[in-house]
Structures are given as C-alpha cells and as structure tokens.
C-alpha cells in the first residue's frame, strides 16, 4: 500500500478511536449549531415582517408584502385584536360606530383586567355583516400588540385572535395623496 493510503487509513482509524466524551462533545457542538441556525432563521422571518411606513408612530400588524398584477398581497401572521359588535337596522349608523369606538377606547385607556393603558394602534377595522331582514352586524376592532392582551372589563368587548391570512390590497392613489 502507498504511504498516502496508510495516512488516509491512519486518519480513519484515529477518528474511529474517538472517546465517548469526545463523541458527546461533537454531538453537542452540532446541536448548538443547529439551534443557532434555527434562531437566526426565526429572527430573519420576524425582521421580514416589518412595520409599514403608513403606520407612522402607531403600532400596527406587521406583514410581508409583494406586488402582483396591480395588487399588493399582504401576508399577516396571527394577530390579537380587541373588538365589540352591535346589530343595527342600517348600514350608515354613525352612532353605532361611535359608541363601539368609545368602548374600545375605554379598554385601551385602562378598562381591562390589568388596569393598563395601551397605546392607540392602527388600523381601526370595521366589519359589516348582512344578517338579513335589513339587519347588519357591525364589528369594530383595534389591533393589540403582543400575545396575551389583558381581558376587557366590559362584557361587550372581547379579545379576538385573528388567524394568519393573506389580504389583497389595491389603491387608486397612494395613501399620502389621499391625505392631502
């Protein structure tokens, strides 16, 4: 056998002669590297879901965004909201939306189990559901950052876990132009 072959065999023999302690150390080092890789990937995913510019100084639900055929596809992760609903006989009931807003505003003002003030967030979402017979259910919601928001003191107000979802958005003009 050549001397190169002997050296290669010698290395293989030395690697096989690893002690149990060395072997355990190798496994632990590998596990640490895998753990660090998973953490790095998780942080990268969180950084991708960043706060959009139009939120200004307010907290708002983070999302990933991509342009598709004149639309913006927004992919939201699971988010927490606080909401209240009311059944009305008209789709233009401003008094209903005003009273719902006040209930939610009291919640973020400290009317919750923690007695904690919560910063105002955007957007204020309103869902209108036709119930039939001229009846509509209005649901107004504020986004609540974090995984465990305090329980509302008002029984008409509830915490809503919004599942991850994709939303298509299209604007005829930019958000800035509309505000002018």
Short mmCIF file of N, CA and C in Angstrom, two decimals:
data_model
loop_
_atom_site.label_atom_id
_atom_site.label_comp_id
_atom_site.label_asym_id
_atom_site.label_seq_id
_atom_site.Cartn_x
_atom_site.Cartn_y
_atom_site.Cartn_z
N UNK A 1 0.85 -1.17 0.00
CA UNK A 1 0.00 0.00 0.00
C UNK A 1 0.89 1.23 0.00
N UNK A 2 0.46 2.30 -0.65
CA UNK A 2 1.28 3.51 -0.71
C UNK A 2 1.26 4.21 0.64
N UNK A 3 2.19 5.14 0.80
CA UNK A 3 2.22 5.86 2.08
C UNK A 3 1.02 6.77 2.21
N UNK A 4 0.47 7.27 1.08
CA UNK A 4 -0.74 8.09 1.15
C UNK A 4 -1.91 7.26 1.64
N UNK A 5 -2.01 6.02 1.16
CA UNK A 5 -3.08 5.13 1.60
C UNK A 5 -2.97 4.84 3.08
N UNK A 6 -1.74 4.65 3.58
CA UNK A 6 -1.54 4.40 5.01
C UNK A 6 -1.97 5.62 5.83
N UNK A 7 -1.63 6.83 5.32
CA UNK A 7 -2.01 8.04 6.05
C UNK A 7 -3.53 8.19 6.11
N UNK A 8 -4.20 7.90 5.00
CA UNK A 8 -5.66 8.00 4.99
C UNK A 8 -6.26 6.99 5.94
N UNK A 9 -5.73 5.77 5.92
CA UNK A 9 -6.22 4.75 6.84
C UNK A 9 -5.93 5.14 8.28
N UNK A 10 -4.78 5.74 8.51
CA UNK A 10 -4.41 6.17 9.86
C UNK A 10 -5.39 7.21 10.38
N UNK A 11 -5.81 8.15 9.50
CA UNK A 11 -6.77 9.17 9.92
C UNK A 11 -8.11 8.54 10.24
N UNK A 12 -8.56 7.65 9.42
CA UNK A 12 -9.85 7.00 9.66
C UNK A 12 -9.81 6.23 10.97
N UNK A 13 -8.71 5.57 11.24
CA UNK A 13 -8.57 4.81 12.47
C UNK A 13 -8.57 5.74 13.67
N UNK A 14 -7.90 6.89 13.54
CA UNK A 14 -7.85 7.85 14.65
C UNK A 14 -9.24 8.42 14.93
N UNK A 15 -10.01 8.70 13.85
CA UNK A 15 -11.35 9.25 14.04
C UNK A 15 -12.26 8.22 14.68
N UNK A 16 -12.08 6.96 14.35
CA UNK A 16 -12.92 5.92 14.92
C UNK A 16 -12.57 5.68 16.38
N UNK A 17 -11.37 6.04 16.78
CA UNK A 17 -10.93 5.80 18.14
C UNK A 17 -11.35 6.94 19.07
N UNK A 18 -12.31 7.74 18.68
CA UNK A 18 -12.80 8.86 19.48
C UNK A 18 -13.39 8.33 20.80
N UNK A 19 -13.08 9.01 21.88
CA UNK A 19 -13.60 8.59 23.18
C UNK A 19 -15.08 8.97 23.29
N UNK A 20 -15.82 8.34 24.19
CA UNK A 20 -17.23 8.71 24.38
C UNK A 20 -17.40 10.19 24.73
N UNK A 21 -16.48 10.73 25.49
CA UNK A 21 -16.55 12.15 25.86
C UNK A 21 -16.39 13.03 24.63
N UNK A 22 -15.43 12.68 23.74
CA UNK A 22 -15.23 13.45 22.52
C UNK A 22 -16.46 13.34 21.63
N UNK A 23 -17.02 12.14 21.55
CA UNK A 23 -18.20 11.92 20.71
C UNK A 23 -19.37 12.77 21.22
N UNK A 24 -19.59 12.79 22.53
CA UNK A 24 -20.65 13.60 23.12
C UNK A 24 -20.42 15.08 22.83
N UNK A 25 -19.16 15.51 22.93
CA UNK A 25 -18.82 16.91 22.63
C UNK A 25 -19.14 17.26 21.19
N UNK A 26 -18.87 16.34 20.26
CA UNK A 26 -19.17 16.57 18.84
C UNK A 26 -20.68 16.69 18.63
N UNK A 27 -21.44 15.83 19.28
CA UNK A 27 -22.90 15.87 19.15
C UNK A 27 -23.43 17.19 19.71
N UNK A 28 -22.93 17.60 20.88
CA UNK A 28 -23.39 18.85 21.49
C UNK A 28 -23.05 20.04 20.62
N UNK A 29 -21.85 20.05 20.03
CA UNK A 29 -21.45 21.15 19.16
C UNK A 29 -22.38 21.21 17.95
N UNK A 30 -22.71 20.06 17.39
CA UNK A 30 -23.64 20.01 16.26
C UNK A 30 -25.02 20.51 16.64
N UNK A 31 -25.50 20.12 17.82
CA UNK A 31 -26.82 20.57 18.28
C UNK A 31 -26.84 22.08 18.52
N UNK A 32 -25.75 22.61 19.04
CA UNK A 32 -25.65 24.05 19.27
C UNK A 32 -25.71 24.78 17.94
N UNK A 33 -25.00 24.28 16.92
CA UNK A 33 -25.02 24.93 15.61
C UNK A 33 -26.41 24.88 15.00
N UNK A 34 -27.09 23.76 15.13
CA UNK A 34 -28.45 23.64 14.60
C UNK A 34 -29.38 24.62 15.32
N UNK A 35 -29.26 24.70 16.65
CA UNK A 35 -30.08 25.62 17.43
C UNK A 35 -29.84 27.06 17.01
N UNK A 36 -28.58 27.44 16.82
CA UNK A 36 -28.25 28.80 16.39
C UNK A 36 -28.81 29.09 15.01
N UNK A 37 -28.77 28.10 14.12
CA UNK A 37 -29.31 28.29 12.77
C UNK A 37 -30.82 28.51 12.82
N UNK A 38 -31.52 27.75 13.68
CA UNK A 38 -32.97 27.91 13.81
C UNK A 38 -33.30 29.29 14.38
N UNK A 39 -32.56 29.73 15.38
CA UNK A 39 -32.78 31.06 15.96
C UNK A 39 -32.54 32.14 14.92
N UNK A 40 -31.46 32.03 14.16
CA UNK A 40 -31.16 33.02 13.12
C UNK A 40 -32.27 33.07 12.07
N UNK A 41 -32.76 31.91 11.66
CA UNK A 41 -33.84 31.86 10.67
C UNK A 41 -35.11 32.50 11.23
N UNK A 42 -35.41 32.25 12.51
CA UNK A 42 -36.60 32.82 13.14
C UNK A 42 -36.49 34.34 13.20
N UNK A 43 -35.33 34.84 13.58
CA UNK A 43 -35.14 36.29 13.65
C UNK A 43 -35.26 36.92 12.27
N UNK A 44 -34.73 36.25 11.26
CA UNK A 44 -34.83 36.76 9.89
C UNK A 44 -36.30 36.84 9.48
N UNK A 45 -37.09 35.84 9.83
CA UNK A 45 -38.52 35.84 9.48
C UNK A 45 -39.24 36.99 10.18
N UNK A 46 -38.91 37.23 11.44
CA UNK A 46 -39.54 38.32 12.18
C UNK A 46 -39.15 39.66 11.57
N UNK A 47 -37.89 39.81 11.15
CA UNK A 47 -37.46 41.06 10.56
C UNK A 47 -38.13 41.32 9.22
N UNK A 48 -38.47 40.26 8.46
CA UNK A 48 -39.15 40.43 7.19
C UNK A 48 -40.52 41.05 7.40
N UNK A 49 -41.18 40.67 8.48
CA UNK A 49 -42.50 41.21 8.77
C UNK A 49 -42.30 42.51 9.54
N UNK A 50 -42.12 43.59 8.81
CA UNK A 50 -41.79 44.84 9.46
C UNK A 50 -42.98 45.79 9.46
N UNK A 51 -42.85 46.84 10.23
CA UNK A 51 -43.90 47.84 10.36
C UNK A 51 -43.92 48.72 9.11
N UNK A 52 -45.07 48.83 8.45
CA UNK A 52 -45.16 49.66 7.25
C UNK A 52 -45.02 51.14 7.58
N UNK A 53 -44.58 51.92 6.60
CA UNK A 53 -44.38 53.36 6.80
C UNK A 53 -45.67 54.09 7.15
N UNK A 54 -46.81 53.65 6.58
CA UNK A 54 -48.05 54.39 6.80
C UNK A 54 -48.58 54.27 8.23
N UNK A 55 -47.97 53.42 9.04
CA UNK A 55 -48.39 53.32 10.45
C UNK A 55 -47.92 54.52 11.26
N UNK A 56 -46.93 55.23 10.70
CA UNK A 56 -46.34 56.38 11.39
C UNK A 56 -45.85 55.97 12.77
N UNK A 57 -46.26 56.66 13.83
CA UNK A 57 -45.77 56.35 15.17
C UNK A 57 -46.64 55.31 15.88
N UNK A 58 -47.69 54.83 15.23
CA UNK A 58 -48.60 53.86 15.84
C UNK A 58 -48.11 52.44 15.61
N UNK A 59 -48.47 51.54 16.54
CA UNK A 59 -48.26 50.11 16.30
C UNK A 59 -49.32 49.65 15.32
N UNK A 60 -48.94 48.74 14.44
CA UNK A 60 -49.90 48.14 13.51
C UNK A 60 -49.43 46.72 13.21
N UNK A 61 -50.33 45.88 12.72
CA UNK A 61 -49.95 44.49 12.49
C UNK A 61 -48.89 44.39 11.39
N UNK A 62 -47.78 43.72 11.67
CA UNK A 62 -46.73 43.57 10.65
C UNK A 62 -47.17 42.57 9.58
N UNK A 63 -46.63 42.76 8.37
CA UNK A 63 -46.96 41.85 7.28
C UNK A 63 -45.83 41.82 6.26
N UNK A 64 -45.78 40.74 5.50
CA UNK A 64 -44.91 40.64 4.33
C UNK A 64 -45.72 41.13 3.15
N UNK A 65 -45.05 41.71 2.15
CA UNK A 65 -45.77 42.29 1.04
C UNK A 65 -45.10 41.95 -0.28
N UNK A 66 -45.92 41.71 -1.29
CA UNK A 66 -45.39 41.54 -2.64
C UNK A 66 -46.40 42.10 -3.64
N UNK A 67 -45.90 42.61 -4.77
CA UNK A 67 -46.75 43.18 -5.82
C UNK A 67 -47.15 42.08 -6.79
N UNK A 68 -48.45 42.02 -7.12
CA UNK A 68 -48.97 41.03 -8.07
C UNK A 68 -50.02 41.67 -8.96
N UNK A 69 -49.72 41.86 -10.22
CA UNK A 69 -50.71 42.33 -11.21
C UNK A 69 -51.53 43.53 -10.74
N UNK A 70 -50.88 44.57 -10.27
CA UNK A 70 -51.58 45.77 -9.84
C UNK A 70 -52.14 45.71 -8.44
N UNK A 71 -51.95 44.60 -7.76
CA UNK A 71 -52.40 44.46 -6.38
C UNK A 71 -51.19 44.30 -5.47
N UNK A 72 -51.40 44.56 -4.20
CA UNK A 72 -50.40 44.25 -3.19
C UNK A 72 -50.95 43.07 -2.38
N UNK A 73 -50.17 42.01 -2.29
CA UNK A 73 -50.55 40.86 -1.47
C UNK A 73 -49.85 41.02 -0.13
N UNK A 74 -50.64 41.14 0.93
CA UNK A 74 -50.10 41.27 2.28
C UNK A 74 -50.35 39.96 3.02
N UNK A 75 -49.29 39.39 3.56
CA UNK A 75 -49.40 38.16 4.35
C UNK A 75 -49.18 38.51 5.82
N UNK A 76 -50.25 38.39 6.59
CA UNK A 76 -50.21 38.69 8.02
C UNK A 76 -50.06 37.40 8.81
N UNK A 77 -49.30 37.46 9.89
CA UNK A 77 -49.25 36.34 10.83
C UNK A 77 -50.46 36.43 11.74
N UNK A 78 -50.58 35.52 12.69
CA UNK A 78 -51.68 35.58 13.66
C UNK A 78 -51.53 36.86 14.48
N UNK A 79 -52.63 37.56 14.69
CA UNK A 79 -52.62 38.81 15.45
C UNK A 79 -53.75 38.80 16.47
N UNK A 80 -53.61 39.65 17.48
CA UNK A 80 -54.63 39.79 18.52
C UNK A 80 -55.32 41.15 18.34
N UNK A 81 -56.63 41.13 18.53
CA UNK A 81 -57.45 42.33 18.39
C UNK A 81 -58.41 42.40 19.58
N UNK A 82 -58.89 43.59 19.87
CA UNK A 82 -59.97 43.76 20.83
C UNK A 82 -61.14 44.31 20.02
N UNK A 83 -62.33 43.73 20.22
CA UNK A 83 -63.45 44.14 19.38
C UNK A 83 -64.76 44.18 20.13
N UNK A 84 -65.72 44.84 19.50
CA UNK A 84 -67.09 44.89 20.01
C UNK A 84 -68.03 44.90 18.82
N UNK A 85 -69.22 44.34 19.00
CA UNK A 85 -70.20 44.24 17.91
C UNK A 85 -71.53 44.83 18.32
N UNK A 86 -72.30 45.19 17.29
CA UNK A 86 -73.63 45.72 17.53
C UNK A 86 -74.49 45.42 16.30
N UNK A 87 -75.72 45.00 16.51
CA UNK A 87 -76.65 44.76 15.41
C UNK A 87 -77.48 46.03 15.21
N UNK A 88 -77.55 46.49 13.95
CA UNK A 88 -78.29 47.72 13.62
C UNK A 88 -79.19 47.47 12.42
N UNK A 89 -80.10 48.42 12.17
CA UNK A 89 -81.04 48.30 11.06
C UNK A 89 -80.61 49.09 9.83
N UNK A 90 -79.44 49.68 9.86
CA UNK A 90 -78.97 50.50 8.74
C UNK A 90 -77.48 50.32 8.57
N UNK A 91 -77.00 50.41 7.32
CA UNK A 91 -75.56 50.31 7.07
C UNK A 91 -74.85 51.64 7.27
N UNK A 92 -75.58 52.71 7.57
CA UNK A 92 -74.94 54.01 7.75
C UNK A 92 -75.20 54.56 9.15
N UNK A 93 -75.03 53.74 10.13
CA UNK A 93 -75.33 54.12 11.50
C UNK A 93 -74.08 54.65 12.19
N UNK A 94 -73.84 55.95 12.07
CA UNK A 94 -72.64 56.54 12.68
C UNK A 94 -72.69 56.50 14.20
N UNK A 95 -73.89 56.53 14.79
CA UNK A 95 -73.96 56.47 16.25
C UNK A 95 -73.50 55.10 16.75
N UNK A 96 -73.75 54.04 15.98
CA UNK A 96 -73.28 52.70 16.36
C UNK A 96 -71.77 52.64 16.35
N UNK A 97 -71.16 53.16 15.29
CA UNK A 97 -69.70 53.10 15.22
C UNK A 97 -69.07 53.99 16.28
N UNK A 98 -69.69 55.11 16.59
CA UNK A 98 -69.16 56.00 17.62
C UNK A 98 -69.19 55.32 19.00
N UNK A 99 -70.29 54.66 19.34
CA UNK A 99 -70.38 54.01 20.65
C UNK A 99 -69.42 52.81 20.73
N UNK A 100 -69.24 52.10 19.61
CA UNK A 100 -68.29 50.98 19.62
C UNK A 100 -66.87 51.51 19.79
N UNK A 101 -66.53 52.59 19.10
CA UNK A 101 -65.20 53.18 19.24
C UNK A 101 -64.95 53.57 20.70
N UNK A 102 -65.94 54.17 21.35
CA UNK A 102 -65.78 54.59 22.75
C UNK A 102 -65.53 53.40 23.67
N UNK A 103 -66.22 52.29 23.45
CA UNK A 103 -65.99 51.08 24.27
C UNK A 103 -64.55 50.59 24.11
N UNK A 104 -64.07 50.56 22.87
CA UNK A 104 -62.70 50.09 22.62
C UNK A 104 -61.68 51.08 23.17
N UNK A 105 -62.00 52.37 23.06
CA UNK A 105 -61.09 53.40 23.57
C UNK A 105 -60.98 53.31 25.10
N UNK A 106 -62.09 53.01 25.77
CA UNK A 106 -62.04 52.82 27.23
C UNK A 106 -61.16 51.61 27.58
N UNK A 107 -61.24 50.54 26.77
CA UNK A 107 -60.39 49.36 27.00
C UNK A 107 -58.92 49.75 26.96
N UNK A 108 -58.48 50.46 25.91
CA UNK A 108 -57.06 50.82 25.83
C UNK A 108 -56.70 51.91 26.83
N UNK A 109 -57.72 52.61 27.36
CA UNK A 109 -57.48 53.62 28.39
C UNK A 109 -57.32 53.04 29.78
N UNK A 110 -57.48 51.72 29.93
CA UNK A 110 -57.26 51.08 31.22
C UNK A 110 -58.42 50.26 31.74
N UNK A 111 -59.55 50.22 31.01
CA UNK A 111 -60.70 49.42 31.44
C UNK A 111 -60.48 47.96 31.04
N UNK A 112 -59.45 47.39 31.66
CA UNK A 112 -59.09 45.99 31.38
C UNK A 112 -58.57 45.36 32.67
N UNK A 113 -58.40 44.05 32.65
CA UNK A 113 -58.03 43.31 33.87
C UNK A 113 -56.71 43.75 34.48
N UNK A 114 -55.83 44.32 33.68
CA UNK A 114 -54.53 44.78 34.20
C UNK A 114 -54.59 46.24 34.63
N UNK A 115 -55.70 46.93 34.33
CA UNK A 115 -55.78 48.35 34.62
C UNK A 115 -54.72 49.12 33.84
N UNK A 116 -54.30 48.56 32.73
CA UNK A 116 -53.16 49.06 31.97
C UNK A 116 -53.61 49.87 30.76
N UNK A 117 -52.98 51.04 30.57
CA UNK A 117 -53.21 51.83 29.36
C UNK A 117 -52.44 51.18 28.22
N UNK A 118 -53.05 51.11 27.06
CA UNK A 118 -52.43 50.52 25.87
C UNK A 118 -52.40 51.60 24.80
N UNK A 119 -51.26 51.76 24.14
CA UNK A 119 -51.14 52.77 23.10
C UNK A 119 -52.15 52.52 21.98
N UNK A 120 -52.67 53.62 21.41
CA UNK A 120 -53.58 53.52 20.27
C UNK A 120 -52.83 52.86 19.11
N UNK A 121 -53.52 52.04 18.35
CA UNK A 121 -52.93 51.34 17.21
C UNK A 121 -53.72 51.64 15.95
N UNK A 122 -53.19 51.25 14.83
CA UNK A 122 -53.90 51.34 13.56
C UNK A 122 -53.77 50.01 12.85
N UNK A 123 -54.68 49.64 12.02
CA UNK A 123 -55.90 50.37 11.68
C UNK A 123 -57.00 50.10 12.70
N UNK A 124 -58.06 50.90 12.62
CA UNK A 124 -59.30 50.58 13.32
C UNK A 124 -60.12 49.85 12.26
N UNK A 125 -60.34 48.57 12.47
CA UNK A 125 -61.03 47.75 11.47
C UNK A 125 -62.52 47.67 11.79
N UNK A 126 -63.34 47.80 10.76
CA UNK A 126 -64.79 47.65 10.91
C UNK A 126 -65.28 46.62 9.91
N UNK A 127 -65.98 45.64 10.41
CA UNK A 127 -66.56 44.59 9.57
C UNK A 127 -68.08 44.75 9.62
N UNK A 128 -68.72 44.72 8.45
CA UNK A 128 -70.17 44.81 8.37
C UNK A 128 -70.67 43.50 7.77
N UNK A 129 -71.56 42.84 8.50
CA UNK A 129 -72.09 41.55 8.08
C UNK A 129 -73.61 41.67 7.92
N UNK A 130 -74.12 41.37 6.71
CA UNK A 130 -75.57 41.39 6.47
C UNK A 130 -76.20 40.17 7.14
N UNK A 131 -77.21 40.41 7.98
CA UNK A 131 -77.88 39.33 8.69
C UNK A 131 -79.22 38.97 8.05
N UNK A 132 -79.69 39.80 7.14
CA UNK A 132 -81.00 39.58 6.51
C UNK A 132 -82.06 40.42 7.19
N UNK A 133 -83.16 40.65 6.50
CA UNK A 133 -84.26 41.43 7.07
C UNK A 133 -83.87 42.86 7.41
N UNK A 134 -82.91 43.43 6.68
CA UNK A 134 -82.47 44.80 6.94
C UNK A 134 -81.58 44.94 8.16
N UNK A 135 -81.12 43.84 8.72
CA UNK A 135 -80.26 43.87 9.92
C UNK A 135 -78.79 43.65 9.52
N UNK A 136 -77.91 44.37 10.20
CA UNK A 136 -76.47 44.27 9.96
C UNK A 136 -75.74 44.17 11.28
N UNK A 137 -74.69 43.35 11.31
CA UNK A 137 -73.83 43.29 12.50
C UNK A 137 -72.55 44.07 12.18
N UNK A 138 -72.34 45.13 12.94
CA UNK A 138 -71.10 45.90 12.86
C UNK A 138 -70.15 45.33 13.90
N UNK A 139 -68.91 45.08 13.51
CA UNK A 139 -67.87 44.70 14.47
C UNK A 139 -66.71 45.66 14.26
N UNK A 140 -66.33 46.35 15.31
CA UNK A 140 -65.19 47.26 15.25
C UNK A 140 -64.07 46.66 16.09
N UNK A 141 -62.83 46.76 15.57
CA UNK A 141 -61.68 46.15 16.25
C UNK A 141 -60.47 47.07 16.25
N UNK A 142 -59.73 47.03 17.35
CA UNK A 142 -58.41 47.66 17.45
C UNK A 142 -57.38 46.54 17.49
N UNK A 143 -56.29 46.71 16.77
CA UNK A 143 -55.16 45.79 16.85
C UNK A 143 -54.52 45.93 18.23
N UNK A 144 -54.16 44.80 18.86
CA UNK A 144 -53.50 44.82 20.16
C UNK A 144 -52.17 44.07 20.02
N UNK A 145 -51.03 44.78 20.14
CA UNK A 145 -49.73 44.10 20.01
C UNK A 145 -49.52 43.11 21.16
N UNK A 146 -48.81 42.05 20.88
CA UNK A 146 -48.48 41.07 21.91
C UNK A 146 -49.41 39.87 21.87
N UNK A 147 -48.99 38.84 22.57
CA UNK A 147 -49.71 37.56 22.52
C UNK A 147 -50.79 37.43 23.58
N UNK A 148 -50.68 38.15 24.69
CA UNK A 148 -51.62 37.98 25.80
C UNK A 148 -52.17 39.31 26.28
N UNK A 149 -53.08 39.93 25.53
CA UNK A 149 -53.63 41.21 25.98
C UNK A 149 -54.51 41.01 27.21
N UNK A 150 -54.63 42.04 28.05
CA UNK A 150 -55.47 41.92 29.24
C UNK A 150 -56.95 41.75 28.85
N UNK A 151 -57.70 41.09 29.70
CA UNK A 151 -59.13 40.85 29.49
C UNK A 151 -59.90 42.16 29.64
N UNK A 152 -60.85 42.43 28.74
CA UNK A 152 -61.66 43.65 28.87
C UNK A 152 -62.57 43.58 30.10
N UNK A 153 -62.80 44.72 30.74
CA UNK A 153 -63.74 44.78 31.87
C UNK A 153 -65.19 44.80 31.38
N UNK A 154 -65.43 45.36 30.20
CA UNK A 154 -66.77 45.47 29.62
C UNK A 154 -67.13 44.15 28.95
N UNK A 155 -68.27 43.57 29.31
CA UNK A 155 -68.67 42.27 28.73
C UNK A 155 -69.02 42.37 27.25
N UNK A 156 -69.23 43.58 26.73
CA UNK A 156 -69.49 43.76 25.30
C UNK A 156 -68.21 43.81 24.47
N UNK A 157 -67.08 43.79 25.14
CA UNK A 157 -65.78 43.87 24.47
C UNK A 157 -65.08 42.53 24.64
N UNK A 158 -64.46 42.06 23.57
CA UNK A 158 -63.80 40.75 23.63
C UNK A 158 -62.44 40.78 22.92
N UNK A 159 -61.59 39.84 23.32
CA UNK A 159 -60.30 39.64 22.66
C UNK A 159 -60.54 38.67 21.51
N UNK A 160 -60.01 39.01 20.34
CA UNK A 160 -60.21 38.20 19.14
C UNK A 160 -58.84 37.80 18.59
N UNK A 161 -58.60 36.50 18.47
CA UNK A 161 -57.37 36.01 17.83
C UNK A 161 -57.65 35.89 16.34
N UNK A 162 -56.99 36.71 15.56
CA UNK A 162 -57.17 36.69 14.11
C UNK A 162 -56.13 35.73 13.53
N UNK A 163 -56.57 34.68 12.84
CA UNK A 163 -55.60 33.72 12.29
C UNK A 163 -54.75 34.35 11.19
N UNK A 164 -53.62 33.73 10.89
CA UNK A 164 -52.77 34.19 9.79
C UNK A 164 -53.63 34.24 8.53
N UNK A 165 -53.38 35.24 7.70
CA UNK A 165 -54.20 35.39 6.50
C UNK A 165 -53.47 36.19 5.43
N UNK A 166 -53.94 36.05 4.20
CA UNK A 166 -53.46 36.84 3.08
C UNK A 166 -54.55 37.83 2.69
N UNK A 167 -54.15 39.08 2.41
CA UNK A 167 -55.09 40.12 2.04
C UNK A 167 -54.58 40.80 0.77
N UNK A 168 -55.45 40.95 -0.22
CA UNK A 168 -55.09 41.68 -1.44
C UNK A 168 -55.57 43.11 -1.28
N UNK A 169 -54.69 44.07 -1.62
CA UNK A 169 -54.99 45.49 -1.45
C UNK A 169 -54.70 46.19 -2.77
N UNK A 170 -55.55 47.15 -3.11
CA UNK A 170 -55.32 47.97 -4.29
C UNK A 170 -55.76 49.39 -3.98
N UNK A 171 -54.91 50.35 -4.28
CA UNK A 171 -55.23 51.75 -4.10
C UNK A 171 -55.19 52.43 -5.46
N UNK A 172 -56.13 53.34 -5.69
CA UNK A 172 -56.11 54.12 -6.93
C UNK A 172 -55.07 55.23 -6.84
N UNK A 173 -54.76 55.65 -5.63
CA UNK A 173 -53.74 56.65 -5.38
C UNK A 173 -53.04 56.27 -4.09
N UNK A 174 -51.91 56.87 -3.86
CA UNK A 174 -51.16 56.49 -2.66
C UNK A 174 -51.88 56.99 -1.41
N UNK A 175 -51.55 56.41 -0.29
CA UNK A 175 -52.14 56.81 0.98
C UNK A 175 -51.80 58.27 1.26
N UNK A 176 -50.58 58.69 0.94
CA UNK A 176 -50.18 60.09 1.14
C UNK A 176 -51.05 61.04 0.32
N UNK A 177 -51.31 60.70 -0.95
CA UNK A 177 -52.10 61.57 -1.81
C UNK A 177 -53.52 61.74 -1.28
N UNK A 178 -54.09 60.69 -0.72
CA UNK A 178 -55.44 60.78 -0.19
C UNK A 178 -55.52 61.73 0.99
N UNK A 179 -54.46 61.83 1.77
CA UNK A 179 -54.47 62.66 2.96
C UNK A 179 -54.32 64.14 2.66
N UNK A 180 -54.00 64.49 1.43
CA UNK A 180 -53.78 65.90 1.08
C UNK A 180 -55.05 66.63 0.76
#
